[in-house]
PDB file of C-alpha atoms in Angstrom:
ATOM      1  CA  UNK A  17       0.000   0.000   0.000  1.00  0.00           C
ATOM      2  CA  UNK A  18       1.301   3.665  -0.900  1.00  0.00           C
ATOM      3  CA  UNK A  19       0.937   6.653   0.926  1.00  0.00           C
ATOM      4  CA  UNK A  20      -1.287   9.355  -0.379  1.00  0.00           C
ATOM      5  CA  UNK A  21      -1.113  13.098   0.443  1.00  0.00           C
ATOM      6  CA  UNK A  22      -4.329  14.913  -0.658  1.00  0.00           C
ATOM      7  CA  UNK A  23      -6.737  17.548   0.549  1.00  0.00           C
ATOM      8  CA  UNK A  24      -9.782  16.376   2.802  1.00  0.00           C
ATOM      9  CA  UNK A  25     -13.103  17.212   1.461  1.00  0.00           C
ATOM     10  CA  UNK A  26     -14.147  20.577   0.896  1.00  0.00           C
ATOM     11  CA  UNK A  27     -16.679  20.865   4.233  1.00  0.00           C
ATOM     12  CA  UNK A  28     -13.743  19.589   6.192  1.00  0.00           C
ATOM     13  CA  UNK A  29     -11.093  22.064   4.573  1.00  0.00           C
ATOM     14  CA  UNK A  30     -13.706  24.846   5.229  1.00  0.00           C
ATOM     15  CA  UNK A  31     -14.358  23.930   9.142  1.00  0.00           C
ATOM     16  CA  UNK A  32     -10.064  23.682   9.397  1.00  0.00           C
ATOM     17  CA  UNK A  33      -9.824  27.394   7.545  1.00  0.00           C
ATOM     18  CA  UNK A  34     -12.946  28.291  10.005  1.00  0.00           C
ATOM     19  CA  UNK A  35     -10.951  26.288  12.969  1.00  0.00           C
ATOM     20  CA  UNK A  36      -7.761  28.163  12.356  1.00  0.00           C
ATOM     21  CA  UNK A  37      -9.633  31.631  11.859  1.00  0.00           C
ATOM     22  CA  UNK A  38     -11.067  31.528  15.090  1.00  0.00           C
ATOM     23  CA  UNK A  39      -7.988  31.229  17.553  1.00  0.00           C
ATOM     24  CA  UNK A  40      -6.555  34.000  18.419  1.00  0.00           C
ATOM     25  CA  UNK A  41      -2.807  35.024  19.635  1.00  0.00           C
ATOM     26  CA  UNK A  42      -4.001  35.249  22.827  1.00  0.00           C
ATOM     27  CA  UNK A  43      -5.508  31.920  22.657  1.00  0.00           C
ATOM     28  CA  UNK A  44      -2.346  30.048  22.822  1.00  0.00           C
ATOM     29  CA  UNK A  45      -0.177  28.889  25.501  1.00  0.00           C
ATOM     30  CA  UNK A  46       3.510  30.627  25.478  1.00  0.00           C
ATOM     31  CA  UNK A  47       5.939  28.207  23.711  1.00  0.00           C
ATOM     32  CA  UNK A  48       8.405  25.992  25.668  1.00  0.00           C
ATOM     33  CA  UNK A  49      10.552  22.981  24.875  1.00  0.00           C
ATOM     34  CA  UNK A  50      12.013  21.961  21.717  1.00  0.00           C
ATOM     35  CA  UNK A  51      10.578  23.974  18.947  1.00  0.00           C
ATOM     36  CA  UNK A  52       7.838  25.275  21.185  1.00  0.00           C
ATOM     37  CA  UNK A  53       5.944  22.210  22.427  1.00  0.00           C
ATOM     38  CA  UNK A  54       7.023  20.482  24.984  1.00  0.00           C
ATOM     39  CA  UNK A  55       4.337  18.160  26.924  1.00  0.00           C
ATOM     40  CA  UNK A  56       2.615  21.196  28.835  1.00  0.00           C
ATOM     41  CA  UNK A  57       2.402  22.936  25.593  1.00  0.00           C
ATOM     42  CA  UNK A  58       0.792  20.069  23.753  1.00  0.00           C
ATOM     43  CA  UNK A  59      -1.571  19.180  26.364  1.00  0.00           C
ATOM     44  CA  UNK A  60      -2.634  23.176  26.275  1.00  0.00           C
ATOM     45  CA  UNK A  61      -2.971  23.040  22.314  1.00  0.00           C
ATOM     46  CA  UNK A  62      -5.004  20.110  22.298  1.00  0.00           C
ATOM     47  CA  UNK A  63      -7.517  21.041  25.073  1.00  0.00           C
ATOM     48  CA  UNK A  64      -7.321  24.262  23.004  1.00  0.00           C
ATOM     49  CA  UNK A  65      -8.369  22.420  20.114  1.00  0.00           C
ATOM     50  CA  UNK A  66     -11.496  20.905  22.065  1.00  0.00           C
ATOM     51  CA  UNK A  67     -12.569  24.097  23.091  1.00  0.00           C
ATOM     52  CA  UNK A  68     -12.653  25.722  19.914  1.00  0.00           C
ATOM     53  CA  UNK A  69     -13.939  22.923  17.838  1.00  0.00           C
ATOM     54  CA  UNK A  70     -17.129  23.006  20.102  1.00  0.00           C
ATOM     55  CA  UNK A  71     -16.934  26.742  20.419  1.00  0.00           C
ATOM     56  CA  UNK A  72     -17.861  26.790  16.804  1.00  0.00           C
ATOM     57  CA  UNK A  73     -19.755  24.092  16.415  1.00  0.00           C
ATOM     58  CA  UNK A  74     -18.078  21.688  14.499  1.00  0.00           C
ATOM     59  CA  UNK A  75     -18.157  18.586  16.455  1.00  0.00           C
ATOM     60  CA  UNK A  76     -18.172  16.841  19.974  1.00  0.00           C
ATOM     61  CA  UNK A  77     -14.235  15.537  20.761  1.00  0.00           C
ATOM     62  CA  UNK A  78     -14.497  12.619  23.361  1.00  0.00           C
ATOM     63  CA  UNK A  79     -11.825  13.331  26.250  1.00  0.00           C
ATOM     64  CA  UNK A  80      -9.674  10.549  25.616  1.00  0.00           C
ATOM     65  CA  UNK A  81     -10.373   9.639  22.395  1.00  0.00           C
ATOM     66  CA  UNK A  82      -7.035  11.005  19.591  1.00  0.00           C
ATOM     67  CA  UNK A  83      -8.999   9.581  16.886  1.00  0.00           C
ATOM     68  CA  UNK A  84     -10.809  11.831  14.888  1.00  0.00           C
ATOM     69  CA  UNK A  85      -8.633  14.692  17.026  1.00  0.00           C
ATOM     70  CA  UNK A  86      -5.888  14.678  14.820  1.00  0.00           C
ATOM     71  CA  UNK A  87      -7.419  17.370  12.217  1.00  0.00           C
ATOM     72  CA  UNK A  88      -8.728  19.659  14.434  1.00  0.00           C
ATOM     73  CA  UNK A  89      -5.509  19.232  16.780  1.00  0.00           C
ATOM     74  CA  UNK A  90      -3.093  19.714  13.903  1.00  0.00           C
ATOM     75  CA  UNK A  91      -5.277  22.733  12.836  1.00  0.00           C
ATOM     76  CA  UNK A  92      -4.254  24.398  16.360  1.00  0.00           C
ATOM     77  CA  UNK A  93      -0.636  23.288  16.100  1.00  0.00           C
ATOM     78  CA  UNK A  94      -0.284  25.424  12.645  1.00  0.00           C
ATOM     79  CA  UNK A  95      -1.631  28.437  13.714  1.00  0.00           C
ATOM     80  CA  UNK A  96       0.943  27.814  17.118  1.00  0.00           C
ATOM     81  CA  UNK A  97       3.788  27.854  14.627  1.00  0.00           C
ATOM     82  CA  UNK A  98       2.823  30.660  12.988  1.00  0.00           C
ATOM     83  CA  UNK A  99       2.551  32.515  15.909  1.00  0.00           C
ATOM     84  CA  UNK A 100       4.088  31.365  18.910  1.00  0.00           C
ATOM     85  CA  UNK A 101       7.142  29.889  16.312  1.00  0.00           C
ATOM     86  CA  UNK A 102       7.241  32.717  13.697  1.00  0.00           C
ATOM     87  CA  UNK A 103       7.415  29.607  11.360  1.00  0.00           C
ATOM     88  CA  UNK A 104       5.576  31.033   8.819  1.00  0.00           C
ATOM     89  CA  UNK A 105       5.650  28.812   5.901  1.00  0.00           C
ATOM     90  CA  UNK A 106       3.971  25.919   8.514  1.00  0.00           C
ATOM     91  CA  UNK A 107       1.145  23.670   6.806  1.00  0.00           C
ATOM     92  CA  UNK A 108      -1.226  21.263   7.836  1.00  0.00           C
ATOM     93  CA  UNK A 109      -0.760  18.465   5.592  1.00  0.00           C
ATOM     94  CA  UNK A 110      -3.110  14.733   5.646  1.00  0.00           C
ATOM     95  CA  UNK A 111      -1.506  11.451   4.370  1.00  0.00           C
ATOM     96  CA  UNK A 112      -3.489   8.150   3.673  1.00  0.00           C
ATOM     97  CA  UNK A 113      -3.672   4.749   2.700  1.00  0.00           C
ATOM     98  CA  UNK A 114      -4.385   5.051  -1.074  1.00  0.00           C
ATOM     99  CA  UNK A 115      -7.089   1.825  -0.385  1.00  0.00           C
ATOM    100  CA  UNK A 116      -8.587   3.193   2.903  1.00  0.00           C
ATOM    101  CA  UNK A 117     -10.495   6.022   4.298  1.00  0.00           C
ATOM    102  CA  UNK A 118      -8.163   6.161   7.222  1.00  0.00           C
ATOM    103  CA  UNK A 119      -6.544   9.423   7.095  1.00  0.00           C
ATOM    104  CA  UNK A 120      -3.607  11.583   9.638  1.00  0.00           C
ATOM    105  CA  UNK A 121      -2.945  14.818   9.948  1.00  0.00           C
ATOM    106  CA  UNK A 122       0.667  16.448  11.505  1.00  0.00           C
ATOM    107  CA  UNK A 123       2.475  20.218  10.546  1.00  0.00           C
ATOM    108  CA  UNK A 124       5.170  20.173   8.522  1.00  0.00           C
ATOM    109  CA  UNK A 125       7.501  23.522   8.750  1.00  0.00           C
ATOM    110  CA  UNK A 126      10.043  24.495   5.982  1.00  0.00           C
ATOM    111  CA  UNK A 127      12.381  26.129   8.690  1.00  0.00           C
ATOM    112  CA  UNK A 128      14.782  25.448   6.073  1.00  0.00           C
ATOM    113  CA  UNK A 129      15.932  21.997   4.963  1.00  0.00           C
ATOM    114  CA  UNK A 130      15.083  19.300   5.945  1.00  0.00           C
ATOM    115  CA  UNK A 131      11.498  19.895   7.240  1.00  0.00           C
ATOM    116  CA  UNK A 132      10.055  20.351  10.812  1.00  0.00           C
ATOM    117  CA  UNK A 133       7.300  17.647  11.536  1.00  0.00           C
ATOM    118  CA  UNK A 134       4.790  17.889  14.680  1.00  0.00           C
ATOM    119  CA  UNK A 135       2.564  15.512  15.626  1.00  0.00           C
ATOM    120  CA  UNK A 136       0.842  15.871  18.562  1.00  0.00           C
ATOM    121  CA  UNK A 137      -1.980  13.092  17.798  1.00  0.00           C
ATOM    122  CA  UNK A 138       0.712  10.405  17.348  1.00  0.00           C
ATOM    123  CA  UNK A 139       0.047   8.555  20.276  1.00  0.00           C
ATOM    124  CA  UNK A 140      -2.819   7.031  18.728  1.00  0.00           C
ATOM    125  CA  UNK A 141      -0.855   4.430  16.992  1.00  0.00           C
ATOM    126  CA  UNK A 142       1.732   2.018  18.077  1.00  0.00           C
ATOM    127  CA  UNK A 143       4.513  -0.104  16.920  1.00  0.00           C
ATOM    128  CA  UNK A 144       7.058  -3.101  18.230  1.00  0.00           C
ATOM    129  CA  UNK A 145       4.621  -3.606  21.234  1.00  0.00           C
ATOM    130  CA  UNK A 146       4.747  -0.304  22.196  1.00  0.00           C
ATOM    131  CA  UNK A 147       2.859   2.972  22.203  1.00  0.00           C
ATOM    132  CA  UNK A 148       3.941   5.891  20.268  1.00  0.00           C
ATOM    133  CA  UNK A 149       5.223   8.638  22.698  1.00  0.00           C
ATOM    134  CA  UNK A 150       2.208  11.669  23.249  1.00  0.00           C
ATOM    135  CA  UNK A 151       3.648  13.837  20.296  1.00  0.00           C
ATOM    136  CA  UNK A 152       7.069  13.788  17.852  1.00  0.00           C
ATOM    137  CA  UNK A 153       8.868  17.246  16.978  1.00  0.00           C
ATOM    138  CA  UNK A 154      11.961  17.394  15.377  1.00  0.00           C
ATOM    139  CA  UNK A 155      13.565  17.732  11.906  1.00  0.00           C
ATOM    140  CA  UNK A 156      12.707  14.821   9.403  1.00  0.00           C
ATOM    141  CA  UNK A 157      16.144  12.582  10.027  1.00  0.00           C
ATOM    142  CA  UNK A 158      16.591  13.654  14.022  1.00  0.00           C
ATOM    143  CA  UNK A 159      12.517  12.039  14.436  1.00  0.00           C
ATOM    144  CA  UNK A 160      13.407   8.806  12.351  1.00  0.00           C
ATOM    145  CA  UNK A 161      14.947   6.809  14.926  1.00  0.00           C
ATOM    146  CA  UNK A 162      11.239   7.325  16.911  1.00  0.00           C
ATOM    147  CA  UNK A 163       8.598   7.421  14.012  1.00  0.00           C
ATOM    148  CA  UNK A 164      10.688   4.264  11.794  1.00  0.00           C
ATOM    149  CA  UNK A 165       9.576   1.972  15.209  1.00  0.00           C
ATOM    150  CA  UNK A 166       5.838   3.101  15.082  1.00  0.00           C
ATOM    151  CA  UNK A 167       4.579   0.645  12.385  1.00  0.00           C
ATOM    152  CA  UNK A 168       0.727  -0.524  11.280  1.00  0.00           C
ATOM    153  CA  UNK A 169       0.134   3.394   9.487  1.00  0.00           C
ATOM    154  CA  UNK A 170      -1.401   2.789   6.259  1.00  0.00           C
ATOM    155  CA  UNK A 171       0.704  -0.319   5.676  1.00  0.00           C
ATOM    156  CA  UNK A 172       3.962   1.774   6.442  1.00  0.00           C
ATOM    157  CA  UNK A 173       6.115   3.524   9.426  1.00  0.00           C
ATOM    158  CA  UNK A 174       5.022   6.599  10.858  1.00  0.00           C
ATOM    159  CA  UNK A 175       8.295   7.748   9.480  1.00  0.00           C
ATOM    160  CA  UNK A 176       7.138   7.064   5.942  1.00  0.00           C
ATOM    161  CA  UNK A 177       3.729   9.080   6.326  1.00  0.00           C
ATOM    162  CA  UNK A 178       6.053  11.960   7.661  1.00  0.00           C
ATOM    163  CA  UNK A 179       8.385  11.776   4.745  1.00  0.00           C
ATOM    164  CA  UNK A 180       5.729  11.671   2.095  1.00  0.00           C
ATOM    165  CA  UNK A 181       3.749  14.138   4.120  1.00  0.00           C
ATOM    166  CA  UNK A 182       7.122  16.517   4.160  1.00  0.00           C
ATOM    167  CA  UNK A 183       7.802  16.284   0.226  1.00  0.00           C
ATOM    168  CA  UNK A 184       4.633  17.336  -0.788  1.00  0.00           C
ATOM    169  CA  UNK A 185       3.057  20.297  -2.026  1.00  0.00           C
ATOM    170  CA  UNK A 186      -0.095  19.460  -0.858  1.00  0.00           C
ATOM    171  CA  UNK A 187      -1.734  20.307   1.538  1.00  0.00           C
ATOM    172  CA  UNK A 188      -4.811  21.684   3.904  1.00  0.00           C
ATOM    173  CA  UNK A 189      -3.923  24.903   5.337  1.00  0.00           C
TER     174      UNK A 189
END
């Protein structure tokens, strides 16, 4: 199985433009750790995400549930970059199985070469008997090491979905 990069529908690229409208500067917790998220900061962006998502109306998040959170969390983590990161080239990109409806979504920053991922959602998948950690940061090869041992995503590594994810020049916001 390949992975895909491509744009979700249009009602969900709307609600993520709508999403990422609505939070403001002052929204955001101050940055802290490696490249601004550390795991304060990423428990902040994704209750953030909660909030806002049912502020506006898009959808009920279940507490513990990442599934389905990884959109609307990634949303949040752009705009953070952008702001909080003055990474300003920061996108929101969604990789999938090209025979599944399964889909992910992480940022991807240009911060020159090679690429910035963050993935705050990641600990929704697993790999060699163990969980994925919370959320990866780092440059493309420093991440490997972590993301090559998370298997079972779309047929591939996490790693994989992140390199695919890093080349393209597609994306959702």
């Amino acid at each position: 199985m390949a992975i895909v990069v491509e744009n979700p529908g249009s009602i969900f690229t709307e609600s993520a433009y709508a999403l990422y409208n609505s939070i403001k500067n002052a929204d955001l917790p101050q940055a802290s750790g490696r490249y601004g998220i550390d795991a304060g900061v990423r428990t902040a962006l994704i209750e953030l995400a909660r909030t806002a998502v049912t502020r506006i109306g898009l959808q009920e998040i279940h507490a513990n549930n990442m599934t389905g959170l990884c959109i609307w969390a990634g949303v949040v983590t752009t705009k953070f970059f952008v702001l909080r990161n003055h990474m300003l080239d920061s996108r929101l990109v969604r990789v999938r199985g090209d025979t599944g409806r399964a889909d992910h979504y992480f940022v991807v920053s240009g911060m020159g070469t090679p690429k910035v991922i963050a993935d705050i959602t990641c600990g929704q998948f697993s790999g060699d008997n163990k969980a994925a950690p919370d959320f990866i940061i780092g440059r493309l090869p420093d991440i490997k090491p972590i993301a090559k041992a998370i298997g079972n995503v779309f047929g591939k590594t996490l790693y994989d979905a992140y390199a695919v994810g890093a080349a393209a020049k597609t994306f959702v916001i």
